[in-house]
Coordinates of N, CA and C in Angstrom, one line a residue:
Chain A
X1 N 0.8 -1.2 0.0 CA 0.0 0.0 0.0 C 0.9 1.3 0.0
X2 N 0.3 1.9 -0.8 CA 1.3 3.2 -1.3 C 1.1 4.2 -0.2
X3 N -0.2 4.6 0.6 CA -0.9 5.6 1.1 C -1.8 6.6 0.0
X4 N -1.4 6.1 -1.9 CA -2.1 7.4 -1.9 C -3.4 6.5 -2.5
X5 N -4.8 7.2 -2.8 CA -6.2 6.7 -2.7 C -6.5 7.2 -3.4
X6 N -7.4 7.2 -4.2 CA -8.5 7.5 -5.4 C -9.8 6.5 -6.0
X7 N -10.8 7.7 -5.6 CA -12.2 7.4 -5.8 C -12.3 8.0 -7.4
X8 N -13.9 7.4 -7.1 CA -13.9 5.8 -7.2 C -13.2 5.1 -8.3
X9 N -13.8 3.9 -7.9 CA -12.9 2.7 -8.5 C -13.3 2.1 -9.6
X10 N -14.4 2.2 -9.8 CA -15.0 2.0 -11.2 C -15.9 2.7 -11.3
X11 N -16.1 3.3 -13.1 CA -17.0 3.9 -13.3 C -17.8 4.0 -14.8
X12 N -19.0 4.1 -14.6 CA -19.6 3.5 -16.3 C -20.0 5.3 -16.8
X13 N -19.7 5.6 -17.8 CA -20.5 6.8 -17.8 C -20.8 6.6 -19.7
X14 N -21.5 7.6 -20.3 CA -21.6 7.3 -21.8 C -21.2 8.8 -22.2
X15 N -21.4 8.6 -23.9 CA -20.2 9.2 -24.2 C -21.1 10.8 -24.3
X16 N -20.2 11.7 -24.2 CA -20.5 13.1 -24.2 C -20.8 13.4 -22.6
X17 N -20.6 12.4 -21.6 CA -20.6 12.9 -20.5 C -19.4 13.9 -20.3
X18 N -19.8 13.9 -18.5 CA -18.5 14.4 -18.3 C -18.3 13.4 -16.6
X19 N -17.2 13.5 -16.8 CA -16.6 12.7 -15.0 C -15.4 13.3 -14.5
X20 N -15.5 13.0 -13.3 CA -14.4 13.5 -12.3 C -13.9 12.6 -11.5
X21 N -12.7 12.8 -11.2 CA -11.8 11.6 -10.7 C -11.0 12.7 -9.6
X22 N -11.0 11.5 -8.5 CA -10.5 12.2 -7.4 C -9.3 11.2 -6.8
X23 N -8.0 11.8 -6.6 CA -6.9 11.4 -5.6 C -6.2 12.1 -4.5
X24 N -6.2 11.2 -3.4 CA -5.4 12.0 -2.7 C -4.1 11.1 -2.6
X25 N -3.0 12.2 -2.3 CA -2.1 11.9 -2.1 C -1.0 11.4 -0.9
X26 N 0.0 10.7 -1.2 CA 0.5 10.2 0.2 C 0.9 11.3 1.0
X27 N 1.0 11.0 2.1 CA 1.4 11.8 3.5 C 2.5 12.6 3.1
X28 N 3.1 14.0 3.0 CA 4.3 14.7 2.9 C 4.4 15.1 1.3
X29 N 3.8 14.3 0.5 CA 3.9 14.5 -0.9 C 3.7 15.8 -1.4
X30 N 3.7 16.5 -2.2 CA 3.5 18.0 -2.5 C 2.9 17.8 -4.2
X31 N 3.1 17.0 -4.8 CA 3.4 16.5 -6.2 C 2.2 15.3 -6.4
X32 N 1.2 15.7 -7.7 CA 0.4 14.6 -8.0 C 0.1 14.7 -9.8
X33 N 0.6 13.2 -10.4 CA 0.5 13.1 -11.6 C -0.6 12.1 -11.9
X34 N -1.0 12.6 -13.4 CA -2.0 11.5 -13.8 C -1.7 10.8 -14.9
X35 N -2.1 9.5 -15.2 CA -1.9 8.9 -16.2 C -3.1 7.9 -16.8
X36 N -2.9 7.8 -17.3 CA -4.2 7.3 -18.6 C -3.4 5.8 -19.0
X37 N -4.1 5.0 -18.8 CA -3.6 3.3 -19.1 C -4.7 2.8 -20.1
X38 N -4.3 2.2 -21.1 CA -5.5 2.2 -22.0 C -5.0 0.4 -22.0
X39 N -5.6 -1.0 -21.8 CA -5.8 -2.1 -22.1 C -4.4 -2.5 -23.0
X40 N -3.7 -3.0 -22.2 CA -2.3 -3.6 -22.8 C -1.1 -2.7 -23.6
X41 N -1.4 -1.3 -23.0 CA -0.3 0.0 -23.0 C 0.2 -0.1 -22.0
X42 N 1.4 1.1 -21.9 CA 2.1 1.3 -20.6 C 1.3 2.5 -20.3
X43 N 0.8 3.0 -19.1 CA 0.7 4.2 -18.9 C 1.3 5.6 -19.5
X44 N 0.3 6.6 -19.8 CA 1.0 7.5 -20.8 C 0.2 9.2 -19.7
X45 N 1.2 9.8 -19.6 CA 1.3 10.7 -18.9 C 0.3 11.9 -19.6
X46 N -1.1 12.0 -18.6 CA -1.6 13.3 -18.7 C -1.4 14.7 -18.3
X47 N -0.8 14.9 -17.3 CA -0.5 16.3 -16.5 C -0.1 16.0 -15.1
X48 N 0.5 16.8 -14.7 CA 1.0 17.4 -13.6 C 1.2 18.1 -12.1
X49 N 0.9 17.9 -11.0 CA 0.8 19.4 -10.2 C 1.3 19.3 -9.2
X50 N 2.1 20.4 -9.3 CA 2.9 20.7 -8.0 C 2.6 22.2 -7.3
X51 N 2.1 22.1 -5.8 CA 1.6 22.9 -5.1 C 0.4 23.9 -6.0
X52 N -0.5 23.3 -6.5 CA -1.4 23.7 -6.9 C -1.2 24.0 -8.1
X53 N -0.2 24.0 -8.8 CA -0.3 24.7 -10.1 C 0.6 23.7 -11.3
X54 N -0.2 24.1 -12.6 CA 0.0 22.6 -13.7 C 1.8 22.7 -13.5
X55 N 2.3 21.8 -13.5 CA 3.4 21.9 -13.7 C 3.8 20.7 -14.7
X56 N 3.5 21.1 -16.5 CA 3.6 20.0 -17.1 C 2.1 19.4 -17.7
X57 N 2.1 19.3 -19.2 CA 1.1 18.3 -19.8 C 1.8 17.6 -20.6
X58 N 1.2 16.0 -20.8 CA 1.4 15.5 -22.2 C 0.2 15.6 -23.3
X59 N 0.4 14.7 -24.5 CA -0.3 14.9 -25.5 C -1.8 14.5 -25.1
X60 N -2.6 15.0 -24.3 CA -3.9 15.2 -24.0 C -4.7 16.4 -24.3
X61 N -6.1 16.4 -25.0 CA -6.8 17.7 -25.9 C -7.4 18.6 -24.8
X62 N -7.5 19.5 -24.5 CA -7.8 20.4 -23.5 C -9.2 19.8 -22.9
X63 N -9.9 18.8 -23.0 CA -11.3 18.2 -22.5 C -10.6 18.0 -20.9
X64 N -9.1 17.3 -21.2 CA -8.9 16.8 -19.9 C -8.2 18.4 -19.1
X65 N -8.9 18.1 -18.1 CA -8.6 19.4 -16.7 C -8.1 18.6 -15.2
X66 N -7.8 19.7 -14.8 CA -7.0 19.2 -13.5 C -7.4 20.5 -12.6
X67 N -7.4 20.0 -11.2 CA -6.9 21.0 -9.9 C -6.2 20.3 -9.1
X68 N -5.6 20.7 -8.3 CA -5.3 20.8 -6.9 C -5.5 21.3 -5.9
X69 N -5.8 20.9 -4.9 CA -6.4 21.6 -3.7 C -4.7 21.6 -2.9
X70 N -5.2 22.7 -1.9 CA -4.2 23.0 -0.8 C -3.6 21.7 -0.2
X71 N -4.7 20.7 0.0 CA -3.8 19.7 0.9 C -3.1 18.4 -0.5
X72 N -3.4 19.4 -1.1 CA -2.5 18.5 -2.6 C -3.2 17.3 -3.1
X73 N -4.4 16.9 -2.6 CA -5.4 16.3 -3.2 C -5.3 16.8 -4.5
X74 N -5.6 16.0 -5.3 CA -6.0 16.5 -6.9 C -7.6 15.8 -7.8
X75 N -7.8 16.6 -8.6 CA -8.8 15.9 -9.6 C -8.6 16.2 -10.9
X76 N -9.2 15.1 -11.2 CA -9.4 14.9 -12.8 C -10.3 14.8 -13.7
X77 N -10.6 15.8 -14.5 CA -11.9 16.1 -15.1 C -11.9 15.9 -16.6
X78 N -13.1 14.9 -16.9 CA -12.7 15.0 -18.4 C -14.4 15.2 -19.0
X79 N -14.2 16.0 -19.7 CA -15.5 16.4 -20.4 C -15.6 15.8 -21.7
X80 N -17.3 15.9 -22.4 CA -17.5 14.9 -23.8 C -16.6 13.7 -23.9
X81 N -16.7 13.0 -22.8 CA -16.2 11.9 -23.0 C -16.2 11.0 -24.3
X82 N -15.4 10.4 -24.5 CA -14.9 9.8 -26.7 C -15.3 8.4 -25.7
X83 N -15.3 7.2 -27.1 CA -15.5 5.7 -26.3 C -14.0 5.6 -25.8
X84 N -12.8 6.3 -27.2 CA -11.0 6.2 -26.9 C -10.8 6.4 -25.2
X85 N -11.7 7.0 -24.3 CA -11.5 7.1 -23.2 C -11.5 6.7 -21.9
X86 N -12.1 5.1 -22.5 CA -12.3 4.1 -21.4 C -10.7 3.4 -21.3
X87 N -10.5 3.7 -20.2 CA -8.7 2.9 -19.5 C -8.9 3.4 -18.2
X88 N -7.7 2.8 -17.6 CA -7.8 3.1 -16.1 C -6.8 4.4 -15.9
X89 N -7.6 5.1 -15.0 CA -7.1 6.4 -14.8 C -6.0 6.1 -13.2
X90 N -4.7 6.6 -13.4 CA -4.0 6.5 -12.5 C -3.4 8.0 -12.2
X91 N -3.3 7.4 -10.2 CA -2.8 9.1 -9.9 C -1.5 8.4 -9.2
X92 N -0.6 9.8 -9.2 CA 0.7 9.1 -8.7 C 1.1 10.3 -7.9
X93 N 1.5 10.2 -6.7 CA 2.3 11.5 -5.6 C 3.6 11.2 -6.1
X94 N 4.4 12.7 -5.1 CA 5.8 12.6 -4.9 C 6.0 13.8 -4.5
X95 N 7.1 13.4 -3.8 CA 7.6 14.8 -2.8 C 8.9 15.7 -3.7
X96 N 9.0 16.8 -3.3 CA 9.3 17.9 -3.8 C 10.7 17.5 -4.0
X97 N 11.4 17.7 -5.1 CA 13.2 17.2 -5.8 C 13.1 17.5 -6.7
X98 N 14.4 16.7 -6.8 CA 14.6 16.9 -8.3 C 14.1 15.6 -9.4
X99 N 15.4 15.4 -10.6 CA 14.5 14.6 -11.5 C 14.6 12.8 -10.7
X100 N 15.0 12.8 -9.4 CA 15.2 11.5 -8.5 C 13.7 11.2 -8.1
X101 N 13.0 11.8 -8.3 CA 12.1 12.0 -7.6 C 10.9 10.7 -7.8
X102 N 10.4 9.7 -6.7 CA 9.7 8.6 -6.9 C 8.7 8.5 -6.9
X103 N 7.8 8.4 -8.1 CA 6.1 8.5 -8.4 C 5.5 7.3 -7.6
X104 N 4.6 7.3 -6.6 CA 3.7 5.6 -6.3 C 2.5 6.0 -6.4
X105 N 2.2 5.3 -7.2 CA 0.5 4.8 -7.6 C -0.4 4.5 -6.6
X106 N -1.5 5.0 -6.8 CA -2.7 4.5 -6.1 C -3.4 3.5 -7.1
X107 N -4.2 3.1 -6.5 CA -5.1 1.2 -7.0 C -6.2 1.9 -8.5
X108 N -6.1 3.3 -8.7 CA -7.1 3.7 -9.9 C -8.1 3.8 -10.1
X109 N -8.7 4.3 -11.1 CA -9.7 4.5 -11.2 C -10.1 3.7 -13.0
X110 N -11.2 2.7 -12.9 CA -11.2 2.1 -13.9 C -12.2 2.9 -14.8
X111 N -12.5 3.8 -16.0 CA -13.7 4.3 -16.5 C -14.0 3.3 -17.7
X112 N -15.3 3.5 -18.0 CA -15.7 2.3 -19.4 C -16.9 3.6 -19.6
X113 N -16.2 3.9 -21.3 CA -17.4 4.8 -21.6 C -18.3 4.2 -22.6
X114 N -19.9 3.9 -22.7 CA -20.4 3.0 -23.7 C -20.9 3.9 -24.4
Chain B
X1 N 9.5 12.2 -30.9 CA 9.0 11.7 -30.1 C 10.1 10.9 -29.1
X2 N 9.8 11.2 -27.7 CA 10.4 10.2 -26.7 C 9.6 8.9 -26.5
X3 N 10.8 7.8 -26.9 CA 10.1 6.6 -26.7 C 10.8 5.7 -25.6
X4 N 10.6 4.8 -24.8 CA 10.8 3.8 -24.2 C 10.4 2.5 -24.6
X5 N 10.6 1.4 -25.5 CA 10.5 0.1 -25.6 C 11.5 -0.6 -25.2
X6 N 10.1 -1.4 -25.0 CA 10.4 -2.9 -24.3 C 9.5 -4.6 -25.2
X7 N 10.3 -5.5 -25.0 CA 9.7 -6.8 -25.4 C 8.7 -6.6 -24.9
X8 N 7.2 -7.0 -25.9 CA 5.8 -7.3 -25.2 C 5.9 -8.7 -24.1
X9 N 6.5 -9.8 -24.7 CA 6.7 -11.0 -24.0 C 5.5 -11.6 -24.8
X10 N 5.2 -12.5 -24.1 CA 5.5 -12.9 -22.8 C 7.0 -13.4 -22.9
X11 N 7.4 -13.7 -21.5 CA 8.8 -14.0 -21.4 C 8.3 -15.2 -20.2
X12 N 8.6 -16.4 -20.5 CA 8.3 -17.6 -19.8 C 9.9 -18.3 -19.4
X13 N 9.8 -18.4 -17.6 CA 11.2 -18.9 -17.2 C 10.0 -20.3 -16.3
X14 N 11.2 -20.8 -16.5 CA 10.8 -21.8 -15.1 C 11.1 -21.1 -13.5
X15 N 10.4 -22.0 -12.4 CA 10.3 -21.3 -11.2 C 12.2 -21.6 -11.0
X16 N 12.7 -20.6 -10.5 CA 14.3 -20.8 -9.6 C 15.0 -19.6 -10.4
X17 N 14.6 -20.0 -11.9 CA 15.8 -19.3 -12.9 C 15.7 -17.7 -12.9
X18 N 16.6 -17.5 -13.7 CA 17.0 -15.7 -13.6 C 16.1 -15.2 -14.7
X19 N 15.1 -14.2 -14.5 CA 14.3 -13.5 -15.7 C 15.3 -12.2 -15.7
X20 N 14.9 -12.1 -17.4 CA 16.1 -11.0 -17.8 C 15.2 -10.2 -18.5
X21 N 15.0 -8.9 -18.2 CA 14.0 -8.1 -18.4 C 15.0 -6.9 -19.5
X22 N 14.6 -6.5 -20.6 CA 15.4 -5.4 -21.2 C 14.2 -4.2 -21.6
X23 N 14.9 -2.9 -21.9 CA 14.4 -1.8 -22.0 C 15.3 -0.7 -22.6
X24 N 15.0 0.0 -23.8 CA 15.9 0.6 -24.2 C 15.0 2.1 -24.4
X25 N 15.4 3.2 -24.5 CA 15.1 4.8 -24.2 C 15.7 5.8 -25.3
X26 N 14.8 6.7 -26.0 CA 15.4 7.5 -27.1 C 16.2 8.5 -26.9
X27 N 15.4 9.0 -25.4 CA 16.2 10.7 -24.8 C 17.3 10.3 -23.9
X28 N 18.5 10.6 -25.2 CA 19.9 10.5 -24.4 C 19.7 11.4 -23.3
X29 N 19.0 12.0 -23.0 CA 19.4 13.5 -21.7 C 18.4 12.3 -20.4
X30 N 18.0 11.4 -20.9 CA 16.9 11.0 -19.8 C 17.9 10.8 -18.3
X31 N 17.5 10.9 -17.4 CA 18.2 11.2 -16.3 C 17.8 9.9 -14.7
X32 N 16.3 9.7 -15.0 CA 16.4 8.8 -14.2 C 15.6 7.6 -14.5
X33 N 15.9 6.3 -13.7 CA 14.9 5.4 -14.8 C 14.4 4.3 -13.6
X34 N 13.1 3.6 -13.6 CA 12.4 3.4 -13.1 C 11.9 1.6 -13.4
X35 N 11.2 1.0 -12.2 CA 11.1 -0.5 -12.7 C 10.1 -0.7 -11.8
X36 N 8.7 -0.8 -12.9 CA 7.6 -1.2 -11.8 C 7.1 -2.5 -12.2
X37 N 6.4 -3.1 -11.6 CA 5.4 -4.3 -11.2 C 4.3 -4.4 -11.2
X38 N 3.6 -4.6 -12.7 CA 2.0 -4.5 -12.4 C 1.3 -5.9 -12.4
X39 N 0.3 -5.9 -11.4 CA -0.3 -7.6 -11.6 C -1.7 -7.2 -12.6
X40 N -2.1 -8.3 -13.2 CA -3.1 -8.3 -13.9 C -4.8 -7.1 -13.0
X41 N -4.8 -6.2 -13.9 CA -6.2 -5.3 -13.1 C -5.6 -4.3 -11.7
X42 N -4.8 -4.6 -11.8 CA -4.0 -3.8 -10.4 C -3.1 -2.5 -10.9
X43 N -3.1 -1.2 -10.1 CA -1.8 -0.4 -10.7 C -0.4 -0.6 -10.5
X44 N 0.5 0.4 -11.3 CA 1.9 0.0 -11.2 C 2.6 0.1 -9.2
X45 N 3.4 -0.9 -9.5 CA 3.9 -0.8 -8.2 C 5.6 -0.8 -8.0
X46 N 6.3 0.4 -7.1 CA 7.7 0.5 -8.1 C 8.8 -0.6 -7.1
X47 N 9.5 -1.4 -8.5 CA 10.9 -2.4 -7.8 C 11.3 -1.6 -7.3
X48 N 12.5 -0.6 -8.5 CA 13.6 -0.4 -8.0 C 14.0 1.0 -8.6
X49 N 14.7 1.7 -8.8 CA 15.0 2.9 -9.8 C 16.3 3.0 -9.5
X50 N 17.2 3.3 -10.6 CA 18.7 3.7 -10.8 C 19.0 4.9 -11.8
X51 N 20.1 5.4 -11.4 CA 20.0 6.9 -11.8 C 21.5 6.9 -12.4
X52 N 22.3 6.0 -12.0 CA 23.8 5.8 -12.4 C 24.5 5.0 -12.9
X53 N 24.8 5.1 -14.0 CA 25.2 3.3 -15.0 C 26.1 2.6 -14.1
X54 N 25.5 1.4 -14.2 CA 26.0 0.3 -13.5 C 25.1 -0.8 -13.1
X55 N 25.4 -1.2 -11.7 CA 24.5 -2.3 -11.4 C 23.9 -1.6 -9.8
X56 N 22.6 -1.8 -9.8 CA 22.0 -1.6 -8.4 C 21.0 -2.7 -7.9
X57 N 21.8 -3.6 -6.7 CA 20.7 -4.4 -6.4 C 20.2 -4.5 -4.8
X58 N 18.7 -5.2 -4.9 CA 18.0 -5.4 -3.7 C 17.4 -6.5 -3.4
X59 N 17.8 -7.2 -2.8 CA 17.0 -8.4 -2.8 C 17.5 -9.1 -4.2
X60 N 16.6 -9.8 -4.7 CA 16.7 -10.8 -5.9 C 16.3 -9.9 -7.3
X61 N 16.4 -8.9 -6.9 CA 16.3 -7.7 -8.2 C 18.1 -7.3 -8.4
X62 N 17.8 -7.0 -9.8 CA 19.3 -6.0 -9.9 C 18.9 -5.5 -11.3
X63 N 19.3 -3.9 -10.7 CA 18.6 -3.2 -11.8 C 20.1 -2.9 -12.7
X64 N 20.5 -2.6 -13.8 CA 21.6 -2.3 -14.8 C 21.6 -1.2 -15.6
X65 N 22.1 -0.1 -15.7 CA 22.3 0.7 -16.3 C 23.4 0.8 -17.4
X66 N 23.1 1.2 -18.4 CA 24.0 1.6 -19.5 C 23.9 3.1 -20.6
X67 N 23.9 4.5 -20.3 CA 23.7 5.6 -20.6 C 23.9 5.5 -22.2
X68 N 25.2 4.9 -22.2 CA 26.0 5.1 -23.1 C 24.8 4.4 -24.8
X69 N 24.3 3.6 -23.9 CA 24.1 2.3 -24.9 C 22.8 2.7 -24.8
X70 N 22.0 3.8 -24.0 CA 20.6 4.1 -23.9 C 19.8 2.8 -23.4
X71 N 20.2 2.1 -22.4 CA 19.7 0.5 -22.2 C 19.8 0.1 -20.5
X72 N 18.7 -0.4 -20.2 CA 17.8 -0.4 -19.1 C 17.8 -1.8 -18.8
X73 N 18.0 -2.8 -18.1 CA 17.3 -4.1 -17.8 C 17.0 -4.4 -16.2
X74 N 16.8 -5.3 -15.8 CA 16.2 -5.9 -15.2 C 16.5 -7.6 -14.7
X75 N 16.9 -7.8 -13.4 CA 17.4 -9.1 -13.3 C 16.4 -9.5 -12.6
X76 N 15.7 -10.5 -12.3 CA 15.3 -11.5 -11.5 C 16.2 -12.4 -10.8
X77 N 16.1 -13.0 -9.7 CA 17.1 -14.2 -9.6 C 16.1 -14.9 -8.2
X78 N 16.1 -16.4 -8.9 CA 15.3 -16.9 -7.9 C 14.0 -17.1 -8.4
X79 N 13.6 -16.7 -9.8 CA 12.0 -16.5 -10.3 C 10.9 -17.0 -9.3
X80 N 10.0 -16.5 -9.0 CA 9.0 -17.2 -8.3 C 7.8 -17.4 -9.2
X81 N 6.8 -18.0 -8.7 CA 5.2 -17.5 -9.4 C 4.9 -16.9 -9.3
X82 N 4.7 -16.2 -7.7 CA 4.7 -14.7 -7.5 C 4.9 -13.7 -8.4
X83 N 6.1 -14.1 -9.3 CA 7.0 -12.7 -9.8 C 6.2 -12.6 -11.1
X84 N 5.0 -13.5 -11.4 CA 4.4 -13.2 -12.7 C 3.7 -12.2 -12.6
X85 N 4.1 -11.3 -13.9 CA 3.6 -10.1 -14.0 C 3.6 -9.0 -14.5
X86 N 3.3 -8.2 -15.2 CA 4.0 -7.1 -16.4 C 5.1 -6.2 -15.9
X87 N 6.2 -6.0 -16.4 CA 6.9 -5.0 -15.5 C 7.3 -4.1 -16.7
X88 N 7.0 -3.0 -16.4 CA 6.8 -1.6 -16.6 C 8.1 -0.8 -16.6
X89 N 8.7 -0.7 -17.7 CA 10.2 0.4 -17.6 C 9.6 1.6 -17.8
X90 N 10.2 2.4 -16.7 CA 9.8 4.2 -17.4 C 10.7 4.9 -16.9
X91 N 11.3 6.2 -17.7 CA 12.0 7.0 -17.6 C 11.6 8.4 -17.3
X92 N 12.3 9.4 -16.6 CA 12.1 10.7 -16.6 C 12.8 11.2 -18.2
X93 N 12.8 12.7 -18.2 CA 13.2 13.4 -19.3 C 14.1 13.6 -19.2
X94 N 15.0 14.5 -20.3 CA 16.1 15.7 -19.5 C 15.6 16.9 -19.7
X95 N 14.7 17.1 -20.0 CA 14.3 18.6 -20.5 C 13.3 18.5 -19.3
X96 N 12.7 17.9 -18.3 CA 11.7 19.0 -17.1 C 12.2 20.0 -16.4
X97 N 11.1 20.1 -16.1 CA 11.4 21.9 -15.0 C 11.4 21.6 -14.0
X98 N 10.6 22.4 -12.9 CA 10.6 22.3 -11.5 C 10.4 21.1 -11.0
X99 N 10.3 20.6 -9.9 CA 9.1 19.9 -9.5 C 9.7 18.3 -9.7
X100 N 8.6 17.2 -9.4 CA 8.9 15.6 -10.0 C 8.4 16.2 -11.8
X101 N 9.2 14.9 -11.6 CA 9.3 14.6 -13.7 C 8.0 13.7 -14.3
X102 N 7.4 14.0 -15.6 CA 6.7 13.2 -15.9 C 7.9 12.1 -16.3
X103 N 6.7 10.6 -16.2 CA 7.2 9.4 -16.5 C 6.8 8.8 -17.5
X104 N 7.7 8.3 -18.9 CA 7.1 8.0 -19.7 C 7.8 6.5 -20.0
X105 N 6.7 5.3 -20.4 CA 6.4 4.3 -19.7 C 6.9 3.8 -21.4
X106 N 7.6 2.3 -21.1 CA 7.0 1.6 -22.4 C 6.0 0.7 -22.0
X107 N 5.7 -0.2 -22.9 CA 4.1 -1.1 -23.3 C 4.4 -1.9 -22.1
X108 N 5.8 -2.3 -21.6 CA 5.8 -3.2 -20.5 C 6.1 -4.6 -20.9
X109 N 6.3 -5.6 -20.3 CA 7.1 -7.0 -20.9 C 6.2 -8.1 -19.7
X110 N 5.2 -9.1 -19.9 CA 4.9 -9.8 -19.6 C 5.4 -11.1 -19.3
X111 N 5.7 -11.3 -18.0 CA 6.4 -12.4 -17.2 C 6.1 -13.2 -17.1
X112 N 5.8 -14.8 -17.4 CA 5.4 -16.0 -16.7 C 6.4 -16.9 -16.1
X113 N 6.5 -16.9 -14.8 CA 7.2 -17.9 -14.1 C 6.4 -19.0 -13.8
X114 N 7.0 -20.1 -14.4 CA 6.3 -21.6 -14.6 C 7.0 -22.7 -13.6
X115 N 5.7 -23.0 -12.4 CA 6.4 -24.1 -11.4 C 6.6 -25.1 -12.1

């Protein structure tokens, strides 16, 4: 167990919704990344945040959004959901460094858009 | 494009023997590199990370570095059944800014250790 958590754990929504994905992060961490796992990929990096602010996106279309709250909790918002958008959504902490710095996963969030 | 590949696998050892995991990386500037463990439906979980060519081990892991050669592996020793399971090479950049690094992953290499 890593300490960091994210609700919920599965979720059905259809397409042109919108959903929100919630993680908190491990104890002392300052740093929360998201990643997009799509069925027999490696994980591919959506965005960033450190102390509240984006630090960093990859190739993801502005539908996907992000915050951070103060206690470095983060979420993940993705609007008009596509069906391309059903994978499991992963959040990862890490404390404040340099490029040494070690990402641990929480258990994810699984979406399936019909 | 920065890429990270790796063998899809599967890669099938018998239970005892040494699994030999490889991973090779585009961005010569990449700086640090990473070795996770995912079980089937579950998220990534991290072995080990090395940051300095050579050899770094823990336990029945030993992770290998080679800058030069842009090349990453992975030793097992001891295989278990346990140890079946996708393992995930990922690197940071050399171009990030502040902060932790994004991690960019290859497809991962599927392990079967066979009692």
């Amino acid at each position: 167990e890593t300490g960091v958590t994210q609700s919920p754990t599965h979720l059905i929504k259809t397409r042109g919704q919108q959903v929100t994905l919630r993680c908190s992060s491990q104890s002392g961490h300052n740093t929360v990344s998201w990643y997009q796992q799509a069925l027999g990929q490696g994980p591919q990096f959506i965005f960033q945040y450190y102390r509240e602010e984006e630090n960093g996106r990859g190739n993801f279309p502005p539908r996907f959004s992000g915050l951070q709250f103060p206690n470095y909790s983060s979420e993940l918002n993705v609007n008009a959901l596509e069906l391309d958008d059903s994978a499991l959504y992963l959040c990862a902490s890490s404390s404040e460094g340099g490029s040494t710095d070690t990402q641990y996963f929480g258990p994810g969030t699984r979406l399936t858009v019909l | 494009q920065k890429e990270v590949e790796q063998n899809s696998g599967p890669l099938s050892v018998p239970e005892g023997a040494i699994a030999s995991l490889n991973c090779t990386y585009s961005d010569r500037g990449s700086q640090s590199f990473f070795w996770y463990r995912q079980y089937s439906g579950k998220s990534p979980e991290l072995i080990m990370f090395i940051y300095s060519n050579g050899d770094k081990e823990d336990g029945r892991f030993t992770a290998q570095l080679n800058k030069a050669s842009q090349y990453v592996s992975l030793l097992i020793r001891d295989s278990q059944p346990s140890d079946s399971a996708t393992y995930l090479c990922a690197v940071t950049p050399g171009d990030s800014g502040a902060g932790s690094y994004q991690l960019t992953f290859g497809k991962g290499t599927k392990l079967s250790v066979i009692p």
